[in-house]
Coordinates of N, CA and C and ligand atoms in Angstrom, one line a residue:
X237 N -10.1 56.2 -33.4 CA -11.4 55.8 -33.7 C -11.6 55.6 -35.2
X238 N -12.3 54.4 -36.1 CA -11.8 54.4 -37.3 C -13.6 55.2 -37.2
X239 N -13.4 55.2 -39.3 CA -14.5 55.9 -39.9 C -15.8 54.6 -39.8
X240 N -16.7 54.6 -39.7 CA -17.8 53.7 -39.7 C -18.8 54.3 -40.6
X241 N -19.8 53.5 -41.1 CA -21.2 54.0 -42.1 C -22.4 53.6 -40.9
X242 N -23.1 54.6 -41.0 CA -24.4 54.7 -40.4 C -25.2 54.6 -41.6
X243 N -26.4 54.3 -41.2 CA -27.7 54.9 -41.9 C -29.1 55.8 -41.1
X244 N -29.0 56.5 -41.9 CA -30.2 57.9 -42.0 C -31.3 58.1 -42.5
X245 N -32.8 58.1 -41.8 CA -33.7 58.6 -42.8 C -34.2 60.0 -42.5
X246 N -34.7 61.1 -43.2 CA -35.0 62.5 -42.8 C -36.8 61.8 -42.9
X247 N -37.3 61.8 -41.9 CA -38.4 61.5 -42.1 C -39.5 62.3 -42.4
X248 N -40.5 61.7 -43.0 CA -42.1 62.9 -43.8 C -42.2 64.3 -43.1
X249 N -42.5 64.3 -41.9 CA -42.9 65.3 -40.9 C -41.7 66.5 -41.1
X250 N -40.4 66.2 -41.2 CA -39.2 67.3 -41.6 C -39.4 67.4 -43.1
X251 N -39.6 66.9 -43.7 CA -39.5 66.8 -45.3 C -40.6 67.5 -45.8
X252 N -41.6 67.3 -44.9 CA -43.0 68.2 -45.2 C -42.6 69.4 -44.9
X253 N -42.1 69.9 -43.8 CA -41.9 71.1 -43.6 C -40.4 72.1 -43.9
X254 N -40.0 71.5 -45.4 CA -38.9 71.7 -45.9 C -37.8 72.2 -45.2
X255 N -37.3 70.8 -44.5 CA -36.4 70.9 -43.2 C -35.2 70.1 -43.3
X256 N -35.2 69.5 -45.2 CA -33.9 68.5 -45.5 C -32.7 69.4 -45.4
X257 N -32.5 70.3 -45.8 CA -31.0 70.8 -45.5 C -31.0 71.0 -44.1
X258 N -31.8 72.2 -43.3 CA -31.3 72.2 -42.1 C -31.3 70.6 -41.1
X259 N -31.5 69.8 -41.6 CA -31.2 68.3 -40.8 C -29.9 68.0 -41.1
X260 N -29.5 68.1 -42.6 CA -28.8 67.6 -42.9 C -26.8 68.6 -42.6
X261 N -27.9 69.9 -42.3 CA -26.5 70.7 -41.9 C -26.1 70.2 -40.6
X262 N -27.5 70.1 -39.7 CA -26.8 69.3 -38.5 C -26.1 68.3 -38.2
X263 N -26.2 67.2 -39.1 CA -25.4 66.2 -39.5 C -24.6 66.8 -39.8
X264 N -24.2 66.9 -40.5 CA -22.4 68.0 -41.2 C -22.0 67.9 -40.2
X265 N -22.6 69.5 -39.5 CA -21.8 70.0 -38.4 C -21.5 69.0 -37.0
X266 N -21.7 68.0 -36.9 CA -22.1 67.1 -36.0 C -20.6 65.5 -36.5
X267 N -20.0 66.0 -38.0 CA -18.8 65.4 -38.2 C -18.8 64.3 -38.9
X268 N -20.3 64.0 -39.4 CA -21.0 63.3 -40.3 C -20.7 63.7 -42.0
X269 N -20.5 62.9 -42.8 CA -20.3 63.0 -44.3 C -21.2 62.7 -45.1
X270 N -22.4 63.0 -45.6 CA -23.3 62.2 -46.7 C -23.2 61.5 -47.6
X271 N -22.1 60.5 -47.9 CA -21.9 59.6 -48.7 C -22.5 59.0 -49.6
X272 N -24.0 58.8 -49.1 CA -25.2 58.6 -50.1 C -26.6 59.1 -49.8
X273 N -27.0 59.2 -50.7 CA -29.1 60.3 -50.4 C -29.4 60.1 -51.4
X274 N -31.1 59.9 -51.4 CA -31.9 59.9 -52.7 C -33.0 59.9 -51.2
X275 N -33.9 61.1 -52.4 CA -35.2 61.3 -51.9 C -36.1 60.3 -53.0
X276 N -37.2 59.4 -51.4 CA -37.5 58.7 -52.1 C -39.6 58.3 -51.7
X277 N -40.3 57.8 -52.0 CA -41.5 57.9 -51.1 C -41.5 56.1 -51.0
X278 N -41.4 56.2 -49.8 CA -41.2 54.5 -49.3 C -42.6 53.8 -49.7
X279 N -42.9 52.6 -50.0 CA -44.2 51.9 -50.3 C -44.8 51.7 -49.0
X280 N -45.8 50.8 -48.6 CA -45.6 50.0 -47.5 C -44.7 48.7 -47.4
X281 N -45.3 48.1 -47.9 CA -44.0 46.8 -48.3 C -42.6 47.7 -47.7
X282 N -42.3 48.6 -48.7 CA -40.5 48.8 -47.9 C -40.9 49.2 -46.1
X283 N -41.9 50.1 -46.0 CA -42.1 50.7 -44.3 C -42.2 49.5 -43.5
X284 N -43.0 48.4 -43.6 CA -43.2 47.7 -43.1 C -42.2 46.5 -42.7
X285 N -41.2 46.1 -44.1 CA -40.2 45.7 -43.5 C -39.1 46.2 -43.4
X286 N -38.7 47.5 -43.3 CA -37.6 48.3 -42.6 C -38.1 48.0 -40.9
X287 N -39.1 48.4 -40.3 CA -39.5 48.5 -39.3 C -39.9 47.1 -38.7
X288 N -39.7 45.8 -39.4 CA -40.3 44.9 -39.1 C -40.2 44.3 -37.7
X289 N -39.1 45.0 -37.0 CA -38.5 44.6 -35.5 C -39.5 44.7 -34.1
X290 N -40.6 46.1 -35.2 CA -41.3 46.5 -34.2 C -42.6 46.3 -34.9
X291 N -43.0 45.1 -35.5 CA -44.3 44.8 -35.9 C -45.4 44.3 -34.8
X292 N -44.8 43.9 -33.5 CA -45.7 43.4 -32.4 C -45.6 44.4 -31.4
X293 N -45.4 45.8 -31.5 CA -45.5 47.0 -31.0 C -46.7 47.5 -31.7
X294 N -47.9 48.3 -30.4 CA -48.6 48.7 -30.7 C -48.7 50.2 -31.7
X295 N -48.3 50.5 -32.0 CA -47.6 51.8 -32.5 C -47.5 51.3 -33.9
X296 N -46.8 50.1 -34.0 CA -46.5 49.6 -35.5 C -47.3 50.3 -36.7
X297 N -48.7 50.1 -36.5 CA -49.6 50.1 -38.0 C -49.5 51.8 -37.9
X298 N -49.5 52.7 -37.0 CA -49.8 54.1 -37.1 C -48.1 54.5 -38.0
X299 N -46.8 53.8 -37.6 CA -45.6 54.1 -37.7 C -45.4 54.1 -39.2
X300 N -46.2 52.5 -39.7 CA -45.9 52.9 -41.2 C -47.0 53.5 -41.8
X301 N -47.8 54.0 -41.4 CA -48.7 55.0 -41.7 C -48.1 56.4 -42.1
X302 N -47.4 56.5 -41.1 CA -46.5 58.0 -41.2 C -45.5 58.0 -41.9
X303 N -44.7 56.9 -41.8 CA -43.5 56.6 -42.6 C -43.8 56.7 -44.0
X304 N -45.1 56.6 -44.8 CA -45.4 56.5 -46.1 C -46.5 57.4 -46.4
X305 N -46.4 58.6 -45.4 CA -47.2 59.8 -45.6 C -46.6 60.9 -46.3
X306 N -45.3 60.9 -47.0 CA -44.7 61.7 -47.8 C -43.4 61.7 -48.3
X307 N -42.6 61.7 -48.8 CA -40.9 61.3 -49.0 C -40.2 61.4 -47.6
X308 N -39.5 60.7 -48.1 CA -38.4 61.1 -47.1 C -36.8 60.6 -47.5
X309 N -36.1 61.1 -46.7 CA -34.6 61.0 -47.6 C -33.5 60.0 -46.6
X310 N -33.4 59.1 -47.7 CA -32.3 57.8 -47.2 C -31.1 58.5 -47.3
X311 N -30.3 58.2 -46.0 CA -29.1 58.6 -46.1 C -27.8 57.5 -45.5
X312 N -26.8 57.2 -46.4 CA -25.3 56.9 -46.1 C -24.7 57.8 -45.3
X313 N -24.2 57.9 -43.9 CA -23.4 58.9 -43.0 C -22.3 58.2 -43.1
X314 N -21.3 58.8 -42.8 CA -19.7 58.0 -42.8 C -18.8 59.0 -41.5
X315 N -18.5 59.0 -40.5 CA -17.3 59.4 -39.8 C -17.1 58.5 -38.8
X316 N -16.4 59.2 -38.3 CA -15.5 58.8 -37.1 C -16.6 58.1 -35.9
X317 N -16.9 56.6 -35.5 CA -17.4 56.1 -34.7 C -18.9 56.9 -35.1
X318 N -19.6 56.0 -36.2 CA -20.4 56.5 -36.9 C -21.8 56.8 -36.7
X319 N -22.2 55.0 -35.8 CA -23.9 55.2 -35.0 C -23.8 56.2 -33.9
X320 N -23.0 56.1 -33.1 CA -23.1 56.6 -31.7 C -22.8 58.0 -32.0
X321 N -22.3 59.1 -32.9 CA -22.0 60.2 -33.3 C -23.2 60.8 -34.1
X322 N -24.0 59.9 -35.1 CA -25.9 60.3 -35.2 C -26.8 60.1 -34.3
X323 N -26.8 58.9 -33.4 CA -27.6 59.0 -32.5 C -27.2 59.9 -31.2
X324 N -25.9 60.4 -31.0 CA -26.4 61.4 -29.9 C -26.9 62.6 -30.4
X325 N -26.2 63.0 -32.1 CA -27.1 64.6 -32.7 C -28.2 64.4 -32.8
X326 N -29.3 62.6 -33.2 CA -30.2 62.9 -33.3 C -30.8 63.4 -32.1
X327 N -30.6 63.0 -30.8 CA -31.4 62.8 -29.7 C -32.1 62.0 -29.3
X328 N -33.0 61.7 -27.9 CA -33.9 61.1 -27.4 C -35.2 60.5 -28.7
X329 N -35.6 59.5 -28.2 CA -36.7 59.0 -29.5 C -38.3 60.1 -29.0
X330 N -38.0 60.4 -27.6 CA -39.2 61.5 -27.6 C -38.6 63.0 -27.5
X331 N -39.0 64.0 -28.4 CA -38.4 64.7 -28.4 C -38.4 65.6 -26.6
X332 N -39.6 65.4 -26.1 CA -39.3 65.5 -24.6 C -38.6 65.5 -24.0
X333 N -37.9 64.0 -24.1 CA -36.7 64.0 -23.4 C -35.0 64.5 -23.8
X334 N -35.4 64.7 -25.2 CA -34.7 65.0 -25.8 C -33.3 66.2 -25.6
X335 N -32.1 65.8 -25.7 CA -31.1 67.3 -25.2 C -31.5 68.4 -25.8
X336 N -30.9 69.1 -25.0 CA -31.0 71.0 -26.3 C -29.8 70.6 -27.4
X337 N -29.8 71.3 -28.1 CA -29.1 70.8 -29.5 C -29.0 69.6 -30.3
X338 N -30.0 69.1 -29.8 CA -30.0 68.1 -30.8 C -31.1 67.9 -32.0
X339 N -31.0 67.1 -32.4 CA -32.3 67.7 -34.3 C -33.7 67.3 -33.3
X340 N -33.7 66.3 -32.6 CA -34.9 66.3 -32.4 C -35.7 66.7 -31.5
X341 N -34.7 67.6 -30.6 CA -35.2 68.5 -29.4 C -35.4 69.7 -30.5
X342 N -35.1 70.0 -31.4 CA -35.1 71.0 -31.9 C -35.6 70.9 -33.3
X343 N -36.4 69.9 -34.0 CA -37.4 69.5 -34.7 C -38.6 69.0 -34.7
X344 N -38.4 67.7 -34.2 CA -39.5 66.9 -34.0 C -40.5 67.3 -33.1
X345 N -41.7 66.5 -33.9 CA -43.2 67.3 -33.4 C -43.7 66.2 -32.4
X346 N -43.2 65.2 -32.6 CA -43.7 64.4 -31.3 C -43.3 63.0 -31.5
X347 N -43.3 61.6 -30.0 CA -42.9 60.7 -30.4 C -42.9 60.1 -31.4
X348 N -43.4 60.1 -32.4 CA -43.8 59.1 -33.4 C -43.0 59.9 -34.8
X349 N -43.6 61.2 -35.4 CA -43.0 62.4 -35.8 C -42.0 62.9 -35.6
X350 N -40.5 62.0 -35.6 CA -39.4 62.2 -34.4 C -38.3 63.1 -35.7
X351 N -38.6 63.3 -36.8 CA -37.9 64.0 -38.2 C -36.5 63.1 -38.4
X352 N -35.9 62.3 -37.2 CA -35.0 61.5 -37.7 C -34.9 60.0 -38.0
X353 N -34.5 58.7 -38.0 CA -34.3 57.9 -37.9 C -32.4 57.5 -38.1
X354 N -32.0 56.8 -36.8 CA -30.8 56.4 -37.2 C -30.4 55.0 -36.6
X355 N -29.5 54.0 -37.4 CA -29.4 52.9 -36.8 C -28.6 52.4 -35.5
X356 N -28.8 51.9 -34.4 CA -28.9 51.6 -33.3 C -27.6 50.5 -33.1
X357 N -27.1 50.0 -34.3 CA -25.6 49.3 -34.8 C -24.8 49.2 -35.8
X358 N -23.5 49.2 -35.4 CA -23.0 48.6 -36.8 C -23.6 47.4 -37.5
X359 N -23.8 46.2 -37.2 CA -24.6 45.0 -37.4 C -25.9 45.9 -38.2
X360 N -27.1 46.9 -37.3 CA -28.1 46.9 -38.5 C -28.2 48.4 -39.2
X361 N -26.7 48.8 -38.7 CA -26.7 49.5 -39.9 C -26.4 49.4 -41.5
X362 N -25.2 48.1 -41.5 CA -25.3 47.5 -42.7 C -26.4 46.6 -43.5
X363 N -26.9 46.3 -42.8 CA -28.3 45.6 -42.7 C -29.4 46.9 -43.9
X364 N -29.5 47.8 -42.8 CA -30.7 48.6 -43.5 C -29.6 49.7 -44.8
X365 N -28.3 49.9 -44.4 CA -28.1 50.2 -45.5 C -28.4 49.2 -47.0
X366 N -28.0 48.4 -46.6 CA -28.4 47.2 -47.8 C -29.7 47.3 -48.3
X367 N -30.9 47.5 -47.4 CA -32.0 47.5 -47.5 C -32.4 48.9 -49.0
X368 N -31.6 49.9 -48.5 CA -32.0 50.8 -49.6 C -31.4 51.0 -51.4
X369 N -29.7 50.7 -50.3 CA -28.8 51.3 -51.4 C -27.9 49.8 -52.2
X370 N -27.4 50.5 -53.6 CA -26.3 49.9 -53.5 C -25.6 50.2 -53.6
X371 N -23.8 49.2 -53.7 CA -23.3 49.7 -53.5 C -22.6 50.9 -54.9
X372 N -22.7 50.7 -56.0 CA -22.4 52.0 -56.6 C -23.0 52.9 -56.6
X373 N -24.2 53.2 -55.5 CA -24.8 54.4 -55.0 C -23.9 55.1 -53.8
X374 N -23.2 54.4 -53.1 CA -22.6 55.1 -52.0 C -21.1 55.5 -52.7
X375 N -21.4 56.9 -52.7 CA -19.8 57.8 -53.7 C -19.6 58.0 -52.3
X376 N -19.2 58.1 -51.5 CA -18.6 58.9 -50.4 C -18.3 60.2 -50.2
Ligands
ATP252 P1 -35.4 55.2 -34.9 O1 -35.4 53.7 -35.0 O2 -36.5 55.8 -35.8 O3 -34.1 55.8 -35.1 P2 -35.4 55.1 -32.1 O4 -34.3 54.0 -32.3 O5 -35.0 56.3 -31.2 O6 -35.8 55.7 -33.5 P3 -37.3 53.0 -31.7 O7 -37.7 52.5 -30.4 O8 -36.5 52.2 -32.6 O9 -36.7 54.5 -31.5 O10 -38.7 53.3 -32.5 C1 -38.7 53.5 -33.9 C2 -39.7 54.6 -34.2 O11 -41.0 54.3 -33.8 C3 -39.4 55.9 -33.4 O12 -38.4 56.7 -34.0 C4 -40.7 56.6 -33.5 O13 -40.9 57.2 -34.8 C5 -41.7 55.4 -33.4 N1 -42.1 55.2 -32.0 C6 -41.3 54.7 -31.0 N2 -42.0 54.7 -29.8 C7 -43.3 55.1 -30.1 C8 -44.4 55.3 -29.4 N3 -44.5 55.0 -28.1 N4 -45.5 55.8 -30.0 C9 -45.5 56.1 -31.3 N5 -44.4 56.0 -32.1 C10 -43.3 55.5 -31.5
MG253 MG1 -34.6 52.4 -33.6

């Protein structure tokens, strides 16, 4: 299985509740590498078009509401079969349905307040990586 890059956001609701390291140990532990991070407080302009996929979802205006209610931390992940290895640590998008051990069965305060965000492919994970970083920001 080769190494792949994901991207990661520790979102407001974890970050409020000074919960960047232990997110980010679960990533670790989970086989994940932090390659790149910067805490950062997103504008609207960036929330609104990171999320722009879901701008005709009703939810949208509350999402970048939340998204730009406090920092949050961009993250470069790098291992072995990269999306599919943070999306199963993150878990379920409601934490309800969410597994036991995962961050957001075991963080997040509710669907929207989910403390993770991770990308859904390789295609937009290069995509939203681009969106943040560049590349002499990702040391590996
Ligand atoms: P993410 O893209 O953040 O990794 P996801 O892929 O699990 O999460 P999406 O369907 O892409 O879920 O939704 C993006 C984000 O929008 C969710 O993480 C959550 O914060 C918010 N969201 C999704 N569904 C709802 C909903 N029904 N009500 C409120 N917020 C929602
Ligand atoms: Mg998604």
């Amino acid at each position: 299985m080769a190494v792949t890059r994901t991207f990661s956001i520790i979102k407001p609701d974890a970050t409020r509740r000074n919960l960047t390291g232990a997110v980010t140990k679960m990533l670790e532990e989970a086989g994940l590498r932090v390659a790149a991070s910067k805490r950062i407080h997103m504008t609207r302009e960036q929330a609104e078009g990171f999320y722009d996929v879901h701008r005709e979802r009703p939810f949208f205006g509350e999402l970048v509401e939340f998204m730009i209610s406090g920092p949050v931390v961009v993250q470069v992940l790098e291992g072995e079969d990269a999306v599919k290895r943070n999306r199963d640590v993150m878990g379920a998008t409601n934490p309800a349905d969410a597994d036991e051990g995962t961050i957001r069965k075991t963080y997040a305060e509710s669907i929207e307040a989910n403390s993770v965000h991770g990308s859904d492919s390789d295609e937009n994970a290069a995509k939203e990586i681009a969106f943040f970083f560049n590349d002499d920001e990702i040391v590996g």
